[in-house]
PDB file of N, CA and C in Angstrom:
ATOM      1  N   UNK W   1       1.529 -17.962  13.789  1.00 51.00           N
ATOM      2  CA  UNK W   1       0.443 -18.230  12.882  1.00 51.00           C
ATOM      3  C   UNK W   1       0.287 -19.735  12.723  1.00 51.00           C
ATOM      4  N   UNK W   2      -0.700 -20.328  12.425  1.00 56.00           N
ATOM      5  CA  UNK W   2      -1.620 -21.577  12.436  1.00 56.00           C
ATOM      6  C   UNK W   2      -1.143 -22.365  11.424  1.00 56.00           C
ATOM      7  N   UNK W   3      -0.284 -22.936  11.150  1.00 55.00           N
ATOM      8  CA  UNK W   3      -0.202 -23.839   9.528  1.00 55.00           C
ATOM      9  C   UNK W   3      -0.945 -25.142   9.201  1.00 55.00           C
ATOM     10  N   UNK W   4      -1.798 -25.199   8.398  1.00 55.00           N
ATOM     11  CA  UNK W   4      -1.554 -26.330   7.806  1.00 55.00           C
ATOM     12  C   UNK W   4      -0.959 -27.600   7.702  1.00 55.00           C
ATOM     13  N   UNK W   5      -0.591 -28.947   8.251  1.00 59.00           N
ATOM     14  CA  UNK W   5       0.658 -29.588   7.919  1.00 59.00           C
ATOM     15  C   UNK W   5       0.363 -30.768   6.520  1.00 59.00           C
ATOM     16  N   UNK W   6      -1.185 -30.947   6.616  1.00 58.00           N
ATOM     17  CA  UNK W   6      -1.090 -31.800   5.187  1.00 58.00           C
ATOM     18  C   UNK W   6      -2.069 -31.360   4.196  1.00 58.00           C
ATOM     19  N   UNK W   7      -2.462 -32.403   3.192  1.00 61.00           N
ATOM     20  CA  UNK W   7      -3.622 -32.100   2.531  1.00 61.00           C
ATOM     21  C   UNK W   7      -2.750 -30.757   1.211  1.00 61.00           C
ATOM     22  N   UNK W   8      -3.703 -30.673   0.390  1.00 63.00           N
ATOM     23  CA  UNK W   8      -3.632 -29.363  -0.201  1.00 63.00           C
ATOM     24  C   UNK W   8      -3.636 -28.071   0.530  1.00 63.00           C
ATOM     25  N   UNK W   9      -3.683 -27.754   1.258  1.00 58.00           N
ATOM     26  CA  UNK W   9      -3.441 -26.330   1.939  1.00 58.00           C
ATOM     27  C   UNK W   9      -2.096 -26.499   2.709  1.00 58.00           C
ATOM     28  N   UNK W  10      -1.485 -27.665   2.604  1.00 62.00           N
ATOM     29  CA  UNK W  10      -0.483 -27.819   3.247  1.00 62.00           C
ATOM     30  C   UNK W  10       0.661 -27.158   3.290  1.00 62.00           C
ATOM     31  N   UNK W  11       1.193 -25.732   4.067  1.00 58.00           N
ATOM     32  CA  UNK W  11       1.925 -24.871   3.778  1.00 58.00           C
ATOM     33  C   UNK W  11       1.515 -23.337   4.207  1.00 58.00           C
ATOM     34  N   UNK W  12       0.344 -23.361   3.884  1.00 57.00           N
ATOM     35  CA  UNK W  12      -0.690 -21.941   3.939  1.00 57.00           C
ATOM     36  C   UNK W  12      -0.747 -21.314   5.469  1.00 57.00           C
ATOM     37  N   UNK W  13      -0.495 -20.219   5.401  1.00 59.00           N
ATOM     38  CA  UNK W  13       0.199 -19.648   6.539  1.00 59.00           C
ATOM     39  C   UNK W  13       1.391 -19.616   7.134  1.00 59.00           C
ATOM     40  N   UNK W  14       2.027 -20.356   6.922  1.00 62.00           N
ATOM     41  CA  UNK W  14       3.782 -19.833   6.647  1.00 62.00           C
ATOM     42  C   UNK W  14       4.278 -18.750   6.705  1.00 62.00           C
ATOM     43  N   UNK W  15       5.666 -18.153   6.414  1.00 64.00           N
ATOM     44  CA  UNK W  15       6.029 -17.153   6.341  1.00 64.00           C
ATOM     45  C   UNK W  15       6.825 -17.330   4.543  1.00 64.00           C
ATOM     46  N   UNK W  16       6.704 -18.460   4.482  1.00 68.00           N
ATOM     47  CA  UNK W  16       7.149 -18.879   3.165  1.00 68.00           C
ATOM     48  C   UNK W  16       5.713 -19.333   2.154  1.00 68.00           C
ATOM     49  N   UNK W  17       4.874 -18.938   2.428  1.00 70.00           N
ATOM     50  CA  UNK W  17       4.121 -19.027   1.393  1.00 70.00           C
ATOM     51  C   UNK W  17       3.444 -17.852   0.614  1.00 70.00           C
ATOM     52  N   UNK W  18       3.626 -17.813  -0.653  1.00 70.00           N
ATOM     53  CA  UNK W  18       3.309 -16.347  -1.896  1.00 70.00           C
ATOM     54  C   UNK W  18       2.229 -15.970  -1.112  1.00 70.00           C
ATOM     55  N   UNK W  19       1.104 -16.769  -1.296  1.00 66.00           N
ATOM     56  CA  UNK W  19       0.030 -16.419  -1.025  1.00 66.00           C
ATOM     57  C   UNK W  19      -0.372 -15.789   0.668  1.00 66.00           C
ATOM     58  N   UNK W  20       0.417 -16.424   1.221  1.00 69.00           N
ATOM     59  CA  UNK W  20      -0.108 -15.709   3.199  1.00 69.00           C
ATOM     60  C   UNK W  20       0.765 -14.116   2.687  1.00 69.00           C
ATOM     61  N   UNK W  21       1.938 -13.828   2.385  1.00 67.00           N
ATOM     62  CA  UNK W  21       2.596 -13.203   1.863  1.00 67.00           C
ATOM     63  C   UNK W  21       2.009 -11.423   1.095  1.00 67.00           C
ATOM     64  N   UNK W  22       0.886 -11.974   0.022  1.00 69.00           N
ATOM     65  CA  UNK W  22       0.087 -11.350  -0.699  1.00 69.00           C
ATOM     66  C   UNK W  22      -0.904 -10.967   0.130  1.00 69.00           C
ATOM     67  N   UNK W  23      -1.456 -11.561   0.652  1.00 69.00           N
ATOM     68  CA  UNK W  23      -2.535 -10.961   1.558  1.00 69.00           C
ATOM     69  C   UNK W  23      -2.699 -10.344   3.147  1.00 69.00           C
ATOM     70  N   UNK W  24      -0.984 -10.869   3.648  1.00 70.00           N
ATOM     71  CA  UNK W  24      -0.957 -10.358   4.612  1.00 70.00           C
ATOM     72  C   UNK W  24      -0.790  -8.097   4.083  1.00 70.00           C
ATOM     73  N   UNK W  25       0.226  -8.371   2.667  1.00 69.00           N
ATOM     74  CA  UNK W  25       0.332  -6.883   2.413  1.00 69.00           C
ATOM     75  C   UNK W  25      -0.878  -6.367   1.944  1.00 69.00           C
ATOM     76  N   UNK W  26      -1.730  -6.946   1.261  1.00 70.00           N
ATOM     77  CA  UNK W  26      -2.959  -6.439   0.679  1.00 70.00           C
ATOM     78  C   UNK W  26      -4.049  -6.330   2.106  1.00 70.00           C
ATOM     79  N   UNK W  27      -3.589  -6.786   3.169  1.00 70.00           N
ATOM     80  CA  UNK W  27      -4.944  -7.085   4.358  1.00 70.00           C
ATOM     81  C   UNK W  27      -4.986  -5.773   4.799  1.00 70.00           C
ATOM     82  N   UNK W  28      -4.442  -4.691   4.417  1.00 72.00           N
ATOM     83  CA  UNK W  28      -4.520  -3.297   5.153  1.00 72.00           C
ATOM     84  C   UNK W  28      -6.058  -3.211   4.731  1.00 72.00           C
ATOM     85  N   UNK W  29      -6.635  -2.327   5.788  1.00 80.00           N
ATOM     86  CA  UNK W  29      -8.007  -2.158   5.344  1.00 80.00           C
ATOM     87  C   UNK W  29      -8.400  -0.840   4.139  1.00 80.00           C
ATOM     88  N   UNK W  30      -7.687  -0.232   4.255  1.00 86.00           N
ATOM     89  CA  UNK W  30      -7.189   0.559   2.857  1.00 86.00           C
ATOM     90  C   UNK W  30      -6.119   0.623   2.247  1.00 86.00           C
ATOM     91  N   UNK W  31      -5.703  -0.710   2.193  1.00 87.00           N
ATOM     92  CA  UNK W  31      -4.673  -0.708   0.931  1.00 87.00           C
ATOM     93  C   UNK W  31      -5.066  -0.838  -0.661  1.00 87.00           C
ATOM     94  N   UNK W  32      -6.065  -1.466  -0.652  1.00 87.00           N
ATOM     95  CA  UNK W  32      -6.648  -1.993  -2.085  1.00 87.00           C
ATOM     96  C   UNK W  32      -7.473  -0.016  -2.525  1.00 87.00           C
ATOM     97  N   UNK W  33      -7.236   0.491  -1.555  1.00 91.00           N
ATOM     98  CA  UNK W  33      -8.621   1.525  -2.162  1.00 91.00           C
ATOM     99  C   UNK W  33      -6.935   3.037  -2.537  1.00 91.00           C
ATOM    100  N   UNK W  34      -5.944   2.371  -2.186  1.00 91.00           N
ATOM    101  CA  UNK W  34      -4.641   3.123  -2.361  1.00 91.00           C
ATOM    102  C   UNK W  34      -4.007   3.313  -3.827  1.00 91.00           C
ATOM    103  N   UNK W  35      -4.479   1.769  -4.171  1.00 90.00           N
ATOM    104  CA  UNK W  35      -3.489   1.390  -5.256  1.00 90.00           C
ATOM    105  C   UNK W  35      -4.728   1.496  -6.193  1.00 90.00           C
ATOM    106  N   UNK W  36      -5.745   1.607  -6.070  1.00 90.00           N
ATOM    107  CA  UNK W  36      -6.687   2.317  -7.437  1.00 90.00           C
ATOM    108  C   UNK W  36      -6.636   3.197  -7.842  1.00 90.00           C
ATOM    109  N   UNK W  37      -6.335   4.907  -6.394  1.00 92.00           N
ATOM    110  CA  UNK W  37      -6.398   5.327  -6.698  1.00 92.00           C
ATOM    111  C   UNK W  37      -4.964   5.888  -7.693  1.00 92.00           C
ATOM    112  N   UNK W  38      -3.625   4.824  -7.728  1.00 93.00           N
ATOM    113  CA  UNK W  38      -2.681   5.061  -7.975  1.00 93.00           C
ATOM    114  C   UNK W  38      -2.909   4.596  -9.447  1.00 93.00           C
ATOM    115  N   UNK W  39      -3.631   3.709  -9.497  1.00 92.00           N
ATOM    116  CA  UNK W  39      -3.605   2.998 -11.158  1.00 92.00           C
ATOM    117  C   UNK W  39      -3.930   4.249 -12.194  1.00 92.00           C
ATOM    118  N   UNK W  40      -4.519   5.396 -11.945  1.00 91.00           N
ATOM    119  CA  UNK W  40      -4.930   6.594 -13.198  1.00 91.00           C
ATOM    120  C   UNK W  40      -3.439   6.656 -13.637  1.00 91.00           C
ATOM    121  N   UNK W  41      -2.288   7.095 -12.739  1.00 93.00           N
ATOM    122  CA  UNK W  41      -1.402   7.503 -12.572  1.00 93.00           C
ATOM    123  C   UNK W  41      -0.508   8.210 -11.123  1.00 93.00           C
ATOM    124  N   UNK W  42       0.904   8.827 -11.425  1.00 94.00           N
ATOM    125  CA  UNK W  42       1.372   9.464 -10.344  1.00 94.00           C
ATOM    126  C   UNK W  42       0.139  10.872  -9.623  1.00 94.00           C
ATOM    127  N   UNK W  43       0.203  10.470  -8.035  1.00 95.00           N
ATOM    128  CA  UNK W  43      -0.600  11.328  -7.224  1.00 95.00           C
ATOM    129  C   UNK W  43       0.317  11.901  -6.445  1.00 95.00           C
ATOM    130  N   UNK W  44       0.516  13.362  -6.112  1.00 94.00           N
ATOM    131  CA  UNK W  44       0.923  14.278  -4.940  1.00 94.00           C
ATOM    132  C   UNK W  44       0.010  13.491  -3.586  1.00 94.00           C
ATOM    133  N   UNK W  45       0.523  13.750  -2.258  1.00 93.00           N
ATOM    134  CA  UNK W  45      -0.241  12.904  -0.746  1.00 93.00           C
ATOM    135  C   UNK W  45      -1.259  13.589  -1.063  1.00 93.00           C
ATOM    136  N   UNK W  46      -1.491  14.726  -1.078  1.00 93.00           N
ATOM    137  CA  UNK W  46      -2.496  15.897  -1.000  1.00 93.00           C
ATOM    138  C   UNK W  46      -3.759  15.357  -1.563  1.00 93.00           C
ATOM    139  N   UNK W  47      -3.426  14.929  -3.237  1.00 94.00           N
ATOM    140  CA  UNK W  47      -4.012  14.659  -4.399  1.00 94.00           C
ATOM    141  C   UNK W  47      -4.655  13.298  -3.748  1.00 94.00           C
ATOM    142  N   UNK W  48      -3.825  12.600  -3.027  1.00 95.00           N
ATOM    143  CA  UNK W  48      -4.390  10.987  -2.480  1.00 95.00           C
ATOM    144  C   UNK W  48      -5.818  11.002  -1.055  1.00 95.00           C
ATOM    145  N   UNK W  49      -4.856  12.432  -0.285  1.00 95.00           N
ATOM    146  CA  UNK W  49      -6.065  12.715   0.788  1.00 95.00           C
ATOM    147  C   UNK W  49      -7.400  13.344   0.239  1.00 95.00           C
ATOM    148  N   UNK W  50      -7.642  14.207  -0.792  1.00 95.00           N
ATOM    149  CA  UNK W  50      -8.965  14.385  -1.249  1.00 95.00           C
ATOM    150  C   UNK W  50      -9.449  13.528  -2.087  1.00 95.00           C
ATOM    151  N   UNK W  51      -9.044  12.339  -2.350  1.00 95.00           N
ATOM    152  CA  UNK W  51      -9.427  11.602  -2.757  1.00 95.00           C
ATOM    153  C   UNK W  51      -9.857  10.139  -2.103  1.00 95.00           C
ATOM    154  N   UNK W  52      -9.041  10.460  -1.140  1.00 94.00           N
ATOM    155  CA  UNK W  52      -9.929   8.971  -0.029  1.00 94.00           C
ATOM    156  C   UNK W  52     -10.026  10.129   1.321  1.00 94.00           C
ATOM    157  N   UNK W  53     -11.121  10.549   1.412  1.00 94.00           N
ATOM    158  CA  UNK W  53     -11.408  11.898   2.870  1.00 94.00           C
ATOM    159  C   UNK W  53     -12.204  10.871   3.758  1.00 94.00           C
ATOM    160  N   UNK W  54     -12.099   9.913   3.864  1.00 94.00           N
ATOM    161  CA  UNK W  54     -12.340   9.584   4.828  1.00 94.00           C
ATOM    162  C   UNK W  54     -11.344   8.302   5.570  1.00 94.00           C
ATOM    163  N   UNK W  55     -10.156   8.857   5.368  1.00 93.00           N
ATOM    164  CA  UNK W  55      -9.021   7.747   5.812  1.00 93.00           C
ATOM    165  C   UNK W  55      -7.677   8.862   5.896  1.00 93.00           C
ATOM    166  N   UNK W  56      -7.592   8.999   7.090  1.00 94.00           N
ATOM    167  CA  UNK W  56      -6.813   9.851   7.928  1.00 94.00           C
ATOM    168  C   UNK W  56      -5.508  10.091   7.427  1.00 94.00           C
ATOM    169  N   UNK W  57      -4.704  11.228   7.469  1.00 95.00           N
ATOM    170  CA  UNK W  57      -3.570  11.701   6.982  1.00 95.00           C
ATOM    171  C   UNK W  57      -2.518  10.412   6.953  1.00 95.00           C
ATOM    172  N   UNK W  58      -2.376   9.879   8.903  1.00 95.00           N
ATOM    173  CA  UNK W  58      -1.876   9.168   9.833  1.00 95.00           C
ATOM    174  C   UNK W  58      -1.850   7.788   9.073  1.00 95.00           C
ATOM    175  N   UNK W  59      -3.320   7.516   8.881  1.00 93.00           N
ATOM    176  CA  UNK W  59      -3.339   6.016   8.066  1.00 93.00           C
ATOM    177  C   UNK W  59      -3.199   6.145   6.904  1.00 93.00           C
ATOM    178  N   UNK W  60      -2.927   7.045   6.167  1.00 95.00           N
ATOM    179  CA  UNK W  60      -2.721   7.103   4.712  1.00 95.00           C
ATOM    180  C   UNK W  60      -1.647   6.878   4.481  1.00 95.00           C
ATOM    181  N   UNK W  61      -0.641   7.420   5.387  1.00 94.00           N
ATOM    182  CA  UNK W  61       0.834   7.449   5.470  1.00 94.00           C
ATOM    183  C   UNK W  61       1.494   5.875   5.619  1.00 94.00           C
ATOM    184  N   UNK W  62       0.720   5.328   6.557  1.00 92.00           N
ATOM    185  CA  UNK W  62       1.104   4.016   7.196  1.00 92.00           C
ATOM    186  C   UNK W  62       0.895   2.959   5.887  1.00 92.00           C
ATOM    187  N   UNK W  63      -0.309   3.056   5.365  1.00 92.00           N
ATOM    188  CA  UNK W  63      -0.928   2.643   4.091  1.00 92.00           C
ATOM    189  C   UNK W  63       0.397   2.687   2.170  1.00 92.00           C
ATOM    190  N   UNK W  64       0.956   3.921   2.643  1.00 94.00           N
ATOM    191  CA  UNK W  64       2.307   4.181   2.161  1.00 94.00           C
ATOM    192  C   UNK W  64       3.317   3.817   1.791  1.00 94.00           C
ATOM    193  N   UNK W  65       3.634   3.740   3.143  1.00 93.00           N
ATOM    194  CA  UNK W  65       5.023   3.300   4.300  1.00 93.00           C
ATOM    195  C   UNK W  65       5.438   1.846   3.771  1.00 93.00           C
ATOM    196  N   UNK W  66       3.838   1.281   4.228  1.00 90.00           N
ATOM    197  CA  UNK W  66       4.090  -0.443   3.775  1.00 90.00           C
ATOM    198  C   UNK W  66       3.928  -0.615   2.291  1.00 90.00           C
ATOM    199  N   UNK W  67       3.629   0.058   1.411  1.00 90.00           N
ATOM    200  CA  UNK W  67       3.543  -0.851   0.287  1.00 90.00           C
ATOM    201  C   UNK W  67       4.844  -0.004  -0.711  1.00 90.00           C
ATOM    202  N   UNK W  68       5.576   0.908  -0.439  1.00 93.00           N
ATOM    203  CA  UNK W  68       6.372   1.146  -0.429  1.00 93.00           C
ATOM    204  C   UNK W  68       7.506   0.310  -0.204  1.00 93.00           C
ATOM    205  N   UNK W  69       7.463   0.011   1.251  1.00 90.00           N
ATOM    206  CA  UNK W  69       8.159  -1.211   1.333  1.00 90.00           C
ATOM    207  C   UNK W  69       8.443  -2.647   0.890  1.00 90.00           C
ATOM    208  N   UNK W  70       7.130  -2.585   0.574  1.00 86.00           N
ATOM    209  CA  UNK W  70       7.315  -4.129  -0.626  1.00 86.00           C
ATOM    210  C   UNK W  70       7.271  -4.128  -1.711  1.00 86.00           C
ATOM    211  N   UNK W  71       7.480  -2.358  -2.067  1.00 89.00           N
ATOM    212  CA  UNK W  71       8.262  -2.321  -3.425  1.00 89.00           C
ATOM    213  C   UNK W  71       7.042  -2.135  -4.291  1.00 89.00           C
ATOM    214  N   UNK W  72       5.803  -1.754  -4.364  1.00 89.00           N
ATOM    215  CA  UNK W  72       4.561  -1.668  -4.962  1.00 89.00           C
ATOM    216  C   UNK W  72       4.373  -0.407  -4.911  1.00 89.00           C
ATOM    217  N   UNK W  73       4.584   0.726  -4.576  1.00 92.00           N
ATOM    218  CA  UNK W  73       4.327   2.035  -4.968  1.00 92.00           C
ATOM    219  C   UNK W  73       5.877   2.605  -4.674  1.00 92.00           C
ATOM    220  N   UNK W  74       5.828   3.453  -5.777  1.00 94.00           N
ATOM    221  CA  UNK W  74       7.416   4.442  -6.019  1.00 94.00           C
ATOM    222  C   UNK W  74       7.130   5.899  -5.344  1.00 94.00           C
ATOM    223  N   UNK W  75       7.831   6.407  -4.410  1.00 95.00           N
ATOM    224  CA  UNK W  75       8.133   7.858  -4.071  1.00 95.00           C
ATOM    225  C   UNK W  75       8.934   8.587  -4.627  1.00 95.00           C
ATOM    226  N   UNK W  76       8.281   9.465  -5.020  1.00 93.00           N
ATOM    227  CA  UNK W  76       9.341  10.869  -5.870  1.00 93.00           C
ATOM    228  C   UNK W  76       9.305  12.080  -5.289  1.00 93.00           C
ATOM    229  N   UNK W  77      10.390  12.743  -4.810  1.00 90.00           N
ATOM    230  CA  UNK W  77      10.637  13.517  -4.574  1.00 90.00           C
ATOM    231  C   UNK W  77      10.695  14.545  -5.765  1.00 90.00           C
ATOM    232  N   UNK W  78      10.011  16.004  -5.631  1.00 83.00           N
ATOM    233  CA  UNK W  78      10.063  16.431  -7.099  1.00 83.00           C
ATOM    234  C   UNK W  78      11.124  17.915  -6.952  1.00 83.00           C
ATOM    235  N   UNK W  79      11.908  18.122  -5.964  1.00 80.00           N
ATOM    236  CA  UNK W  79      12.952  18.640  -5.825  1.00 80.00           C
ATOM    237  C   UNK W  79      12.223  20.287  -5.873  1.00 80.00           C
ATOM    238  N   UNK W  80      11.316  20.217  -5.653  1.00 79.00           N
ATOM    239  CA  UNK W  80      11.048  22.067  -5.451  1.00 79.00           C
ATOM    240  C   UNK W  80      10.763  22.611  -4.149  1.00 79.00           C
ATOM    241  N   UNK W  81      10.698  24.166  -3.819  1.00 74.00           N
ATOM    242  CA  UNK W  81      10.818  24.477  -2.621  1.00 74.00           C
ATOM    243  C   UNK W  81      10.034  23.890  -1.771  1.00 74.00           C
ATOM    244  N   UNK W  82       8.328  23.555  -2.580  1.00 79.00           N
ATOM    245  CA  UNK W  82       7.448  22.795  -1.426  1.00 79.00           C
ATOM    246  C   UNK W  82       7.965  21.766  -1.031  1.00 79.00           C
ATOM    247  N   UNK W  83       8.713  20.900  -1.132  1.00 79.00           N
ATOM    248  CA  UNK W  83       8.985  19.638  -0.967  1.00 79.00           C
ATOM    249  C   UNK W  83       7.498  18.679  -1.372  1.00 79.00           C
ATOM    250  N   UNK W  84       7.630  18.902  -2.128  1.00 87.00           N
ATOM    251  CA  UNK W  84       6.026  18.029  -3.130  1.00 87.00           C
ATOM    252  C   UNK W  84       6.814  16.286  -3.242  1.00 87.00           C
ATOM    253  N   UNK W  85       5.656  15.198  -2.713  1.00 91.00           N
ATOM    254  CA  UNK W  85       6.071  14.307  -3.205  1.00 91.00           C
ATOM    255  C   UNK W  85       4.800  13.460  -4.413  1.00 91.00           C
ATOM    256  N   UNK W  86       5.353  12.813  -5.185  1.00 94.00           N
ATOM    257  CA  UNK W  86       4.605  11.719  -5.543  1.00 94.00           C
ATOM    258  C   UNK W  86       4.731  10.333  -5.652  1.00 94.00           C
ATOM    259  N   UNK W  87       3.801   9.940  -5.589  1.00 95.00           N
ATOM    260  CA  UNK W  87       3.612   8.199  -5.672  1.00 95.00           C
ATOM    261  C   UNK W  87       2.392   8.064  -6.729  1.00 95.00           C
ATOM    262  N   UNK W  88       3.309   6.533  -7.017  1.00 94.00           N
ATOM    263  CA  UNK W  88       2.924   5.890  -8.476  1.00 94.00           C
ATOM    264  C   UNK W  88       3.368   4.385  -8.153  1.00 94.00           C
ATOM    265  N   UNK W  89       2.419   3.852  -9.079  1.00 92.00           N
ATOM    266  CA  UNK W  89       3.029   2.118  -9.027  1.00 92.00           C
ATOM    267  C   UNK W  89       4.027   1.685  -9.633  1.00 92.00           C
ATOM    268  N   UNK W  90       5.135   0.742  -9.418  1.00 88.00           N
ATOM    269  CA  UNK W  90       6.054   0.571  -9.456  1.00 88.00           C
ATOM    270  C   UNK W  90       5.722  -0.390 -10.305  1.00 88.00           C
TER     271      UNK W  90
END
C-alpha cells in the first residue's frame, strides 16, 4: 500500500494507522448494512438473511467471519438441538 511520507496525511495508509485500519474493516461492501441490522439487537443468521435478501448466504458469512474477528460482533451459540446461532454487537 501507497504511504504518505510528509505533510498532514503523513502516515495514512500504513498498517499502523487507526484510520487505514477502520476502513480497511468497514470497506466490506456489506459490512455497514450488517451492523445496522445488528444495532435493534441479537439476530439468529436466518433472521440476518431475510433481512438483507439480496446478499448471499456465502457473503453474509464472510461479512461475519471478519468483523467477528475484529471483535465487533459476538457469536452465541444457544446450545439447542438446532444448533441456532446469534450475533450481536460487542
Amino acid at each position: 500500500m501507497n504511504t504518505v511520507d510528509s505533510g498532514p496525511w503523513r502516515g495514512i495508509g500504513d498498517d499502523h494507522c487507526p484510520l487505514s485500519a477502520a476502513l480497511r474493516l468497514l470497506g466490506g461492501k456489506h459490512t455497514t448494512m450488517v451492523m445496522h441490522c445488528l444495532v435493534v439487537g441479537d439476530l439468529h443468521f436466518l433472521e440476518l438473511c431475510r433481512a438483507l435478501p439480496h446478499v448471499s448466504r456465502k457473503v453474509l458469512t464472510d461479512e461475519l467471519r471478519a468483523l467477528i474477528a475484529a471483535e465487533i460482533v459476538t457469536r452465541t451459540e444457544e446450545g439447542d438441538a438446532l444448533g441456532r446461532v446469534r450475533y450481536g454487537l460487542s
